[in-house]
Structure formats: structure tokens, C-alpha cells
């Protein structure tokens, strides 16, 4: 009977057979496709198309180049004829030749334009315009040789500008009246009108130069020409004319504005100042009038230039009758007045440009006021090297002790800073810039208060009092404010550093200022995380000052300074959830290190200082979240013990290492009891290494026997303990030290035995080792071959 499998098993077998058939069919189809491809004859690739030679330039470019070269050559020929061959002809011949050639050159474009040969007409018209210039030159040489050359050039340039303008308008095509049907348009010439405008730049300038009118008249000529160019650029729609007008307006306007500014800066009398101011106002009016009709992106910058010129015009008037200290203030007042235009109904780009101009002037004024602020802020640092040498008579001398000169014209620097601070506080109303403006106002007001005593040159004690009142006022504002005020606090902190340096001039002043600053910053310690740090820092300085005042040496002052880390540790315990806790702890640690540095010159006193620091660290480690301070406490106690042992003259290394090993082993034992998974290396490795390794190094250089013997006994005990409890760290460290100690003790005998052995013994031993290694290597290879053969026989 035939055995039939279950249906599920039969279905699985059928699926397997079908998959094998599909795989075989795909393989046969791939082979068939390859054979068909191999039997086809190779097809030759089509030949590449022949390269096409393209012209390197276009026909219009060739045409324009030929026309330009032809016009230039004709112009050069006309110039050569006028300069060389002019004197060989009579009056009639000269007039006939130049007139005929000029009329022909100017009239030919009419016929060429009718035939729509515009490029040729442009070239011939350019030749005609050049010939008119030669006509004017020839007329001067022949008829008016004695006239002023500059004056004649001014008149000739004006006449040529008018003639070329009329010529360009005539050839520009007649205007078609409204309502008439469109006729075939005649192509206008592009060259005459911009050339006429370029010639129009010269008459006023040449006239001022011919009349020797001076710098103001020349500046006025430049600005008037720039105004005409501005009007043309804004009203004329021809692109080429507008381009020439814009170049003239920007170039001559900038030149004239610079010249007017220089006249205002160097003016000495009221009349000269008034003339320069009028010129600057005229230049500013040109810029503002142009900004009214320019696009927005350009109008802002042009309006800003107009505002700067207006400020330069009006701000230069007061210095003519006031001392030099008031120069910057005069410009600043005009810039502040310019802000009133921002509130008007001017277009938004113009108002933005005027605001930019006013802000630029204020920024320059602030930069001018920075040097005296820097001197007032950094100058007191020189008193660190001249402690208690005597108070200076004035506040200015107090900040210029190292020969740093007081900046000239700095009497009005505080007023400049106050004005800009007021503008920032009252003028900036926007929600986006308001916080930044407030910060800037605070900084400028603080800078004004800082530099005011030195600027007024008041007595030293009055300057100290004024600066102290500023710090108290800022701290009171920070304390009474409901929100955090970091900027006023930082400014008060910086002022306090300057005040503390200034107080170093006299002993009593130093003590009073440091005590006041300590109490002040302690009072506002809840408003800023830096306030407790500042209070602790000034407390440290106060402790040093009190000790120095009592005549103590530095090592005894260190004991007084240690009160600061104690206070910091107690304060940090109460600031458990405050962000100021870490800064307070860091300040306390720095004060402790400073105390150690003060006592380092006296080792007998350094030991108790280190021990007291260890006590403070141990007290900090009592808290749950500051357990890591226990390591610092341990290190400090160990250092204190080492310093005391060194003072006693103890030279045994174990006296220094055992005080570390015993606590480390105890801590490791406690740790393994709490966490049995702790490695022995983590628990006991460091403690054992601290004693065993230094003792081993010392034993290797010790010629006596007690130390190696005791070290060997200790290493044996450590090894046995490690073997008893199956601990890797004691077993490895103890066994290693024991072996090295034994080797050290047996080394002399090994040397003697090596000397007694024959010389052939070491090579023989080396040969035996190599033979053993070779035999082992051969055995491993044979085993590998056997495994390969066994695997090869397996199916």
C-alpha cells in the first residue's frame, strides 16, 4: 500500500518543488538571453558628428567695434588737423573747413536715422560733438587768445552743454500730439543728452576756479552742480541721462559735503562757521529731498546721510563760542533734536534713516567718552602695588597714579553719557528693543557716575563717597525690586572692585570700605547668586587687611582668613535649594586655598591650617549631597599629618603612607560590606598600593636588612589574607611585592652564582628554551592538521 503524508506536509512538499522549478526556470532564461546576445553580430557605433565652427563674436558687436574705432580715428585726425595744420590756412579756409566738417558730422545722423542706421548715426554724432569741442578750442586760439582760459572754458562748457542738449532733443523725434495715429517712430540718438549733462558739470566749478573765489565758493559750486544733477536724476526718464546724473550727484555731492565738513571743522570765526553750516545744510537738504523720491532701500541711506550733514551743520555752530570740551556735546544735542523728526509724518524709510543718523552720532559720542571711563575704572588697580602709601588729594590723581594721562576735553564726558542714557530710557518705546535700551541706559548712567568725580576733580574723600553712594543706590534698587535685576547688580559689583582698589591708599579707608562692602553684599545675597560670593570675597580681603593692620605675619593672617570658609560652609548648608550654593562653596574653597598659601612659608603653622581646612571639609561631607567632600577632607588631614611629620624630622616613608593606608582600607571594608559586588581592586587596591609600593622602592635602595624583612613579612600577610578570602587585589599586590622583595634580597647571591657558572651555561639554557618553544609550536601545528583532516572526512 502507498503511504500518503498528511495534507499539511504534502502542501509543504509541493511548495518546495514549485520554488525549485521557478529558480531553475529563471536560471535557464538568463542563460538563453546571454546566448542570444553573444550570437548577434557586433554593431559599430555611429561616427561622432563633425565639429561645427561657431563664430567667436556676434555681428552687432563687430559692427559697434568698427564704428567706435572709425569715430576715434576721425576724431584723432580732426585733432591733429586742428593742432598741426591750422596755422597753414587763412581765416576763411579755417572757418570753411571746420564749419563744413562739423555741419556734415552733425547733419549726417539725420539721414542715417531715417534709414534706421542707428549705430552708424551714433558714431557720426560722436564725431560731430568732438568737432564742436575743437571748434571752441580753435575759436579761442584764433579770436580770443588773451582771455582767461578757465573763464573761457566755463563759458564754452555751458554753451556746448546747451548746444548738445538742443541737438539731442532735435534728433530725439518729434512728439506726437494726443489723439493722432501712431506714425513710424524715428530712432533717437543716445549719445548727445548724456554728453551734454557731462559737460554741464563743469561751468560752475570752472567759474569758481577762474574767479579765485576760495574754498567756500568752490564748495558751493560743487553742491549746486550736485543739486542740479539730483533734480535731473529724479525727473528725467532716459536711463543714460539718469546714470550720468546719478554719478554726478553722488560724486560731486560727496566731494562738496566733505569739503563743507572740513570747512566747518577748521572754521575759526563766526562768519566762517556760518558759511560752513549753510553749506552743510544745503548738502543735507539735497540728500533729504532726494530721499523723498528714491526707492525705500536707497532712501534710508540717503536720508541718513542728510541727517548726518544736518547734525554736522548745526552742531558745528556752538563750538565757535564755547570751549573745546563742549564740541562733542553740541553735536550730540543736535543729534537728539534730530530724533524729533522721527515722530513726524515723513515716509518710513526717511524716518528710519534719520533715526540711524541720530543713533550713529550718539554712538560716536559714547565712544569719545570711553577713554576717561576706562581710566576711572582701571586706574585704581595701580594701588594694589602701593598699599597704604597715603591718600592723594583729588579723585583725578587717585585714578592716574601710574602716570596715565587724563584724556583731554573730557570734562563733559559724564554729561554726554547721561544724555545718551536719557535718550535710550525715554526714546526707545518698541517692545523688541526696549530691554536692550534699558540695559544700555543702565550701563551709560553707571559710566557717568563712575567718571564724574575724576572729571570734576573733586577731593579724594568726596569721590570715594560719591562712588560708594552709587553702589549703595544700585544695591538698594536690586534689593527692593520684585524681579531679578542682574545688570544693576553687575554694575554695582564692578564699581565695588574699583572702590576697593581706591581704598588701598589709606589704612582706615581700606578697613571701612571692605567692611561696608561685605555687609552690603551680604544684605542683598538673596537677590543674586553672585552676591554671597562677593560678600565672602570682601570678607577675605577684610580679614587680610585686619591682620595686616594688627601687624601680623602672613601665616597668622591665614588663621583669620579661615573664618571665611567656615562661614561659607554654614551658609551653603542653609542654601540647599538655592542656585547660589555652588558659588558660595567655590568661594569658600578659594578662601581656604588662599589661607593655605599664606601659611605655606611656615610649615609648623601650615599643618594646623591644613587640619582646620580638613575639619571644614569633613563638616561639609556630613550632608547627604556632599559626601564627595570627604575625599578632600581625607586628603587635607593626610597633608596635615605629612607636614607635621616633616617638621618633626621623620624620614621613614611608612610614617607618611600608613596614615593613608589604614583609613583607605577601613573605607574599602565598609564599602564592600554595603555592596558585596564591589571589586577588591576598588576597595583595597589604592590603600595597599599607597604603602607597599613606596616601601618597596625604598627597600631597593636600603642597604640594611630590617626594612626588607618587615616589608616581606607584611607582603606575606597580605598575600595569605588575599588567598584566604579569595581577593585578587591583596593576592596580586602582596605576592608581587613579596617576590620583588625576595629578588632584592637574593640578588647578591644570584650575581655570585652567575659568576661561578661556566660561560657556556647561559647559551645552553637559551637553546633549551628555544627548543622547547619550537617543539610546542610543532605540536600545535600537528594538532591543527589533525582537526582539519577529521572535518574533511565528515559529511
Short mmCIF file of C-alpha atoms in Angstrom, two decimals, residues 445-749:
data_model
loop_
_atom_site.label_atom_id
_atom_site.label_comp_id
_atom_site.label_asym_id
_atom_site.label_seq_id
_atom_site.Cartn_x
_atom_site.Cartn_y
_atom_site.Cartn_z
CA UNK A 445 24.36 106.04 33.68
CA UNK A 446 26.77 103.90 35.68
CA UNK A 447 29.70 105.01 33.49
CA UNK A 448 28.70 108.66 34.02
CA UNK A 449 28.59 108.19 37.79
CA UNK A 450 31.96 106.39 37.70
CA UNK A 451 33.78 109.09 35.74
CA UNK A 452 32.08 112.11 37.34
CA UNK A 453 34.38 112.51 40.40
CA UNK A 454 37.55 112.42 38.28
CA UNK A 455 36.02 114.67 35.61
CA UNK A 456 35.11 117.32 38.19
CA UNK A 457 38.44 116.78 40.00
CA UNK A 458 36.77 116.81 43.41
CA UNK A 459 38.63 115.84 46.61
CA UNK A 460 39.59 112.23 47.15
CA UNK A 461 37.20 111.56 50.04
CA UNK A 462 34.32 113.17 48.14
CA UNK A 463 34.96 110.97 45.14
CA UNK A 464 35.07 107.87 47.33
CA UNK A 465 31.80 108.89 48.97
CA UNK A 466 30.12 109.53 45.62
CA UNK A 467 31.16 106.15 44.27
CA UNK A 468 30.05 104.44 47.46
CA UNK A 469 26.64 106.11 47.29
CA UNK A 470 26.28 104.88 43.71
CA UNK A 471 26.94 101.30 44.84
CA UNK A 472 24.50 101.64 47.74
CA UNK A 473 21.80 103.08 45.46
CA UNK A 474 22.19 100.29 42.90
CA UNK A 475 22.16 97.64 45.62
CA UNK A 476 19.05 99.15 47.21
CA UNK A 477 17.32 99.14 43.83
CA UNK A 478 18.22 95.48 43.37
CA UNK A 479 17.01 94.63 46.89
CA UNK A 480 13.68 96.47 46.57
CA UNK A 481 12.85 95.25 43.07
CA UNK A 482 10.37 92.41 42.78
CA UNK A 483 12.17 90.95 39.75
CA UNK A 484 15.78 89.92 39.29
CA UNK A 485 17.98 92.84 38.19
CA UNK A 486 21.28 91.33 37.04
CA UNK A 487 22.56 94.37 35.15
CA UNK A 488 22.40 96.88 38.05
CA UNK A 489 23.94 94.30 40.36
CA UNK A 490 26.82 93.59 37.98
CA UNK A 491 27.47 97.31 37.59
CA UNK A 492 27.46 97.74 41.38
CA UNK A 493 29.86 94.79 41.68
CA UNK A 494 32.29 96.30 39.14
CA UNK A 495 32.10 99.67 40.92
CA UNK A 496 32.81 97.97 44.22
CA UNK A 497 36.03 96.47 42.84
CA UNK A 498 37.16 99.91 41.70
CA UNK A 499 36.20 101.42 45.07
CA UNK A 500 38.07 98.69 46.95
CA UNK A 501 41.20 99.39 44.92
CA UNK A 502 40.87 103.12 45.55
CA UNK A 503 40.55 102.49 49.30
CA UNK A 504 44.00 100.87 49.41
CA UNK A 505 45.55 104.33 49.58
CA UNK A 506 44.88 104.66 53.35
CA UNK A 507 44.63 102.08 56.14
CA UNK A 508 41.44 103.34 57.77
CA UNK A 509 39.74 103.82 54.43
CA UNK A 510 40.59 100.25 53.44
CA UNK A 511 39.10 98.75 56.58
CA UNK A 512 35.96 100.85 56.41
CA UNK A 513 35.30 100.26 52.71
CA UNK A 514 35.90 96.49 52.87
CA UNK A 515 33.66 96.13 55.93
CA UNK A 516 30.92 98.17 54.26
CA UNK A 517 31.10 96.19 51.03
CA UNK A 518 30.99 92.90 52.95
CA UNK A 519 27.85 93.94 54.84
CA UNK A 520 26.25 95.46 51.74
CA UNK A 521 26.60 92.40 49.53
CA UNK A 522 25.63 90.12 52.39
CA UNK A 523 22.42 92.14 52.71
CA UNK A 524 21.50 91.57 49.05
CA UNK A 525 22.69 87.96 48.94
CA UNK A 526 19.16 86.73 48.35
CA UNK A 527 18.77 88.70 45.10
CA UNK A 528 21.71 87.28 43.12
CA UNK A 529 23.83 84.17 43.19
CA UNK A 530 26.96 86.31 42.94
CA UNK A 531 26.13 88.48 45.96
CA UNK A 532 27.22 85.87 48.56
CA UNK A 533 30.39 85.26 46.57
CA UNK A 534 31.15 88.98 46.57
CA UNK A 535 30.44 89.19 50.31
CA UNK A 536 32.80 86.27 51.04
CA UNK A 537 35.49 87.73 48.78
CA UNK A 538 35.38 91.09 50.52
CA UNK A 539 35.32 89.30 53.87
CA UNK A 540 38.54 87.54 52.88
CA UNK A 541 40.10 90.84 51.90
CA UNK A 542 38.87 92.38 55.17
CA UNK A 543 40.47 89.57 57.18
CA UNK A 544 43.78 90.17 55.42
CA UNK A 545 43.50 93.92 55.98
CA UNK A 546 42.70 93.47 59.70
CA UNK A 547 45.62 91.11 60.14
CA UNK A 548 47.97 93.49 58.34
CA UNK A 549 46.65 96.38 60.43
CA UNK A 550 47.46 94.43 63.62
CA UNK A 551 50.97 93.76 62.36
CA UNK A 552 50.53 90.01 61.99
CA UNK A 553 52.66 87.94 59.71
CA UNK A 554 51.08 86.21 56.75
CA UNK A 555 50.98 82.76 58.38
CA UNK A 556 48.98 84.13 61.30
CA UNK A 557 46.68 86.04 58.99
CA UNK A 558 45.85 82.66 57.45
CA UNK A 559 44.14 81.63 60.70
CA UNK A 560 41.95 84.72 60.47
CA UNK A 561 41.15 84.03 56.83
CA UNK A 562 39.92 80.54 57.74
CA UNK A 563 36.84 82.15 59.26
CA UNK A 564 35.61 82.78 55.71
CA UNK A 565 35.46 79.07 54.69
CA UNK A 566 33.66 78.35 57.98
CA UNK A 567 31.03 80.98 57.20
CA UNK A 568 30.78 79.72 53.60
CA UNK A 569 30.20 76.13 54.77
CA UNK A 570 27.48 77.22 57.21
CA UNK A 571 25.87 79.44 54.59
CA UNK A 572 25.95 76.72 51.94
CA UNK A 573 24.15 74.37 54.34
CA UNK A 574 21.26 76.87 54.55
CA UNK A 575 21.19 77.42 50.75
CA UNK A 576 20.25 73.84 49.99
CA UNK A 577 17.83 74.65 47.16
CA UNK A 578 19.37 77.92 46.03
CA UNK A 579 21.44 78.33 42.84
CA UNK A 580 23.90 80.38 44.90
CA UNK A 581 25.05 77.35 46.91
CA UNK A 582 27.71 76.17 44.48
CA UNK A 583 29.23 79.68 44.00
CA UNK A 584 29.33 80.08 47.80
CA UNK A 585 31.10 76.76 48.21
CA UNK A 586 33.57 77.63 45.49
CA UNK A 587 34.28 81.00 47.15
CA UNK A 588 34.84 79.26 50.47
CA UNK A 589 37.20 76.75 48.88
CA UNK A 590 39.17 79.54 47.21
CA UNK A 591 39.44 81.35 50.55
CA UNK A 592 40.73 78.14 52.15
CA UNK A 593 43.34 77.72 49.43
CA UNK A 594 44.34 81.35 49.94
CA UNK A 595 44.80 80.67 53.66
CA UNK A 596 46.98 77.67 52.84
CA UNK A 597 49.04 79.86 50.51
CA UNK A 598 49.53 82.42 53.28
CA UNK A 599 50.74 79.74 55.71
CA UNK A 600 52.96 77.82 53.31
CA UNK A 601 56.05 79.73 54.40
CA UNK A 602 55.72 78.43 57.98
CA UNK A 603 55.43 74.59 57.98
CA UNK A 604 54.70 74.26 61.76
CA UNK A 605 51.67 76.52 61.29
CA UNK A 606 50.78 75.07 57.89
CA UNK A 607 49.90 71.71 59.48
CA UNK A 608 47.11 73.09 61.72
CA UNK A 609 45.84 75.24 58.84
CA UNK A 610 45.52 72.14 56.67
CA UNK A 611 43.89 70.28 59.54
CA UNK A 612 41.35 73.05 60.06
CA UNK A 613 40.57 73.02 56.33
CA UNK A 614 40.06 69.26 56.64
CA UNK A 615 37.66 69.82 59.53
CA UNK A 616 35.65 72.25 57.41
CA UNK A 617 35.57 69.78 54.51
CA UNK A 618 34.56 66.96 56.87
CA UNK A 619 31.74 69.09 58.24
CA UNK A 620 30.57 69.70 54.68
CA UNK A 621 30.72 65.97 53.92
CA UNK A 622 28.19 65.31 56.68
CA UNK A 623 25.45 66.46 54.31
CA UNK A 624 23.99 63.71 52.16
CA UNK A 625 24.54 65.51 48.85
CA UNK A 626 28.14 66.47 49.64
CA UNK A 627 29.64 63.09 50.51
CA UNK A 628 32.38 63.67 47.95
CA UNK A 629 33.85 66.37 50.21
CA UNK A 630 35.04 63.55 52.43
CA UNK A 631 37.81 62.79 49.92
CA UNK A 632 39.02 66.37 50.19
CA UNK A 633 38.86 66.15 53.98
CA UNK A 634 40.91 62.95 53.94
CA UNK A 635 43.49 64.49 51.64
CA UNK A 636 43.76 67.58 53.85
CA UNK A 637 44.18 65.51 57.01
CA UNK A 638 46.87 63.42 55.34
CA UNK A 639 48.69 66.55 54.14
CA UNK A 640 48.48 68.00 57.65
CA UNK A 641 49.98 64.81 59.08
CA UNK A 642 52.74 64.78 56.48
CA UNK A 643 53.64 68.40 57.16
CA UNK A 644 53.78 67.73 60.89
CA UNK A 645 55.93 64.64 60.38
CA UNK A 646 58.26 66.64 58.16
CA UNK A 647 58.52 69.30 60.85
CA UNK A 648 59.47 66.61 63.35
CA UNK A 649 62.19 65.35 61.04
CA UNK A 650 60.64 61.93 60.47
CA UNK A 651 62.28 60.27 57.46
CA UNK A 652 60.61 56.86 57.39
CA UNK A 653 58.32 56.54 54.41
CA UNK A 654 55.88 54.30 56.29
CA UNK A 655 55.14 57.10 58.71
CA UNK A 656 53.69 59.03 55.73
CA UNK A 657 51.94 56.16 53.97
CA UNK A 658 50.34 54.23 56.85
CA UNK A 659 48.08 57.17 57.88
CA UNK A 660 46.66 56.94 54.37
CA UNK A 661 46.50 53.17 54.09
CA UNK A 662 44.60 52.49 57.31
CA UNK A 663 41.66 54.87 56.61
CA UNK A 664 41.57 53.76 52.97
CA UNK A 665 41.33 50.08 53.96
CA UNK A 666 38.63 50.84 56.51
CA UNK A 667 36.62 52.78 53.93
CA UNK A 668 37.07 49.91 51.46
CA UNK A 669 35.90 47.34 54.01
CA UNK A 670 32.81 49.38 54.79
CA UNK A 671 32.10 49.77 51.08
CA UNK A 672 32.35 46.01 50.41
CA UNK A 673 30.06 45.31 53.35
CA UNK A 674 27.42 47.63 51.92
CA UNK A 675 27.91 46.38 48.34
CA UNK A 676 29.32 42.84 48.16
CA UNK A 677 29.72 43.16 44.39
CA UNK A 678 32.41 45.82 44.80
CA UNK A 679 35.76 44.72 43.33
CA UNK A 680 38.69 44.18 45.64
CA UNK A 681 40.73 46.49 43.46
CA UNK A 682 38.20 49.27 44.08
CA UNK A 683 38.02 48.59 47.82
CA UNK A 684 41.63 47.74 48.76
CA UNK A 685 43.82 48.43 45.72
CA UNK A 686 44.54 52.11 46.42
CA UNK A 687 45.07 51.61 50.17
CA UNK A 688 47.51 48.75 49.77
CA UNK A 689 49.41 50.43 46.93
CA UNK A 690 49.98 53.61 48.93
CA UNK A 691 52.13 51.71 51.47
CA UNK A 692 53.51 48.70 49.64
CA UNK A 693 54.82 50.48 46.53
CA UNK A 694 56.72 53.33 48.29
CA UNK A 695 58.12 50.86 50.85
CA UNK A 696 59.28 48.56 48.04
CA UNK A 697 61.03 51.43 46.24
CA UNK A 698 62.69 52.47 49.50
CA UNK A 699 63.72 48.87 50.31
CA UNK A 700 65.51 48.51 46.98
CA UNK A 701 67.82 51.36 47.92
CA UNK A 702 68.15 50.41 51.60
CA UNK A 703 71.41 48.54 52.37
CA UNK A 704 70.15 47.33 55.79
CA UNK A 705 68.03 44.24 56.39
CA UNK A 706 65.22 45.34 58.81
CA UNK A 707 63.12 47.21 56.25
CA UNK A 708 63.18 44.46 53.56
CA UNK A 709 62.43 41.86 56.27
CA UNK A 710 59.46 43.78 57.66
CA UNK A 711 58.23 44.54 54.14
CA UNK A 712 58.43 40.86 53.22
CA UNK A 713 56.51 39.86 56.34
CA UNK A 714 53.80 42.45 55.61
CA UNK A 715 53.58 41.35 51.96
CA UNK A 716 53.32 37.70 53.07
CA UNK A 717 50.49 38.56 55.44
CA UNK A 718 48.65 40.47 52.72
CA UNK A 719 49.13 37.55 50.31
CA UNK A 720 47.82 35.00 52.83
CA UNK A 721 44.80 37.20 53.61
CA UNK A 722 44.06 37.50 49.90
CA UNK A 723 44.37 33.73 49.45
CA UNK A 724 42.17 33.04 52.48
CA UNK A 725 39.35 35.30 51.30
CA UNK A 726 39.99 34.79 47.56
CA UNK A 727 40.60 38.52 46.91
CA UNK A 728 42.53 39.33 43.78
CA UNK A 729 43.95 42.75 44.79
CA UNK A 730 45.67 41.65 48.05
CA UNK A 731 46.83 38.44 46.41
CA UNK A 732 48.41 40.17 43.39
CA UNK A 733 49.85 43.17 45.24
CA UNK A 734 51.14 41.16 48.19
CA UNK A 735 52.57 38.38 46.02
CA UNK A 736 54.22 40.81 43.63
CA UNK A 737 55.84 42.85 46.40
CA UNK A 738 56.92 39.66 48.17
CA UNK A 739 58.55 38.31 45.02
CA UNK A 740 60.33 41.56 44.23
CA UNK A 741 61.49 41.91 47.85
CA UNK A 742 62.84 38.37 47.81
CA UNK A 743 64.55 39.02 44.49
CA UNK A 744 66.16 42.11 46.01
CA UNK A 745 67.47 40.08 48.94
CA UNK A 746 68.71 37.21 46.75
CA UNK A 747 70.22 39.47 44.09
CA UNK A 748 73.80 39.44 45.55
CA UNK A 749 73.79 35.64 45.74
#
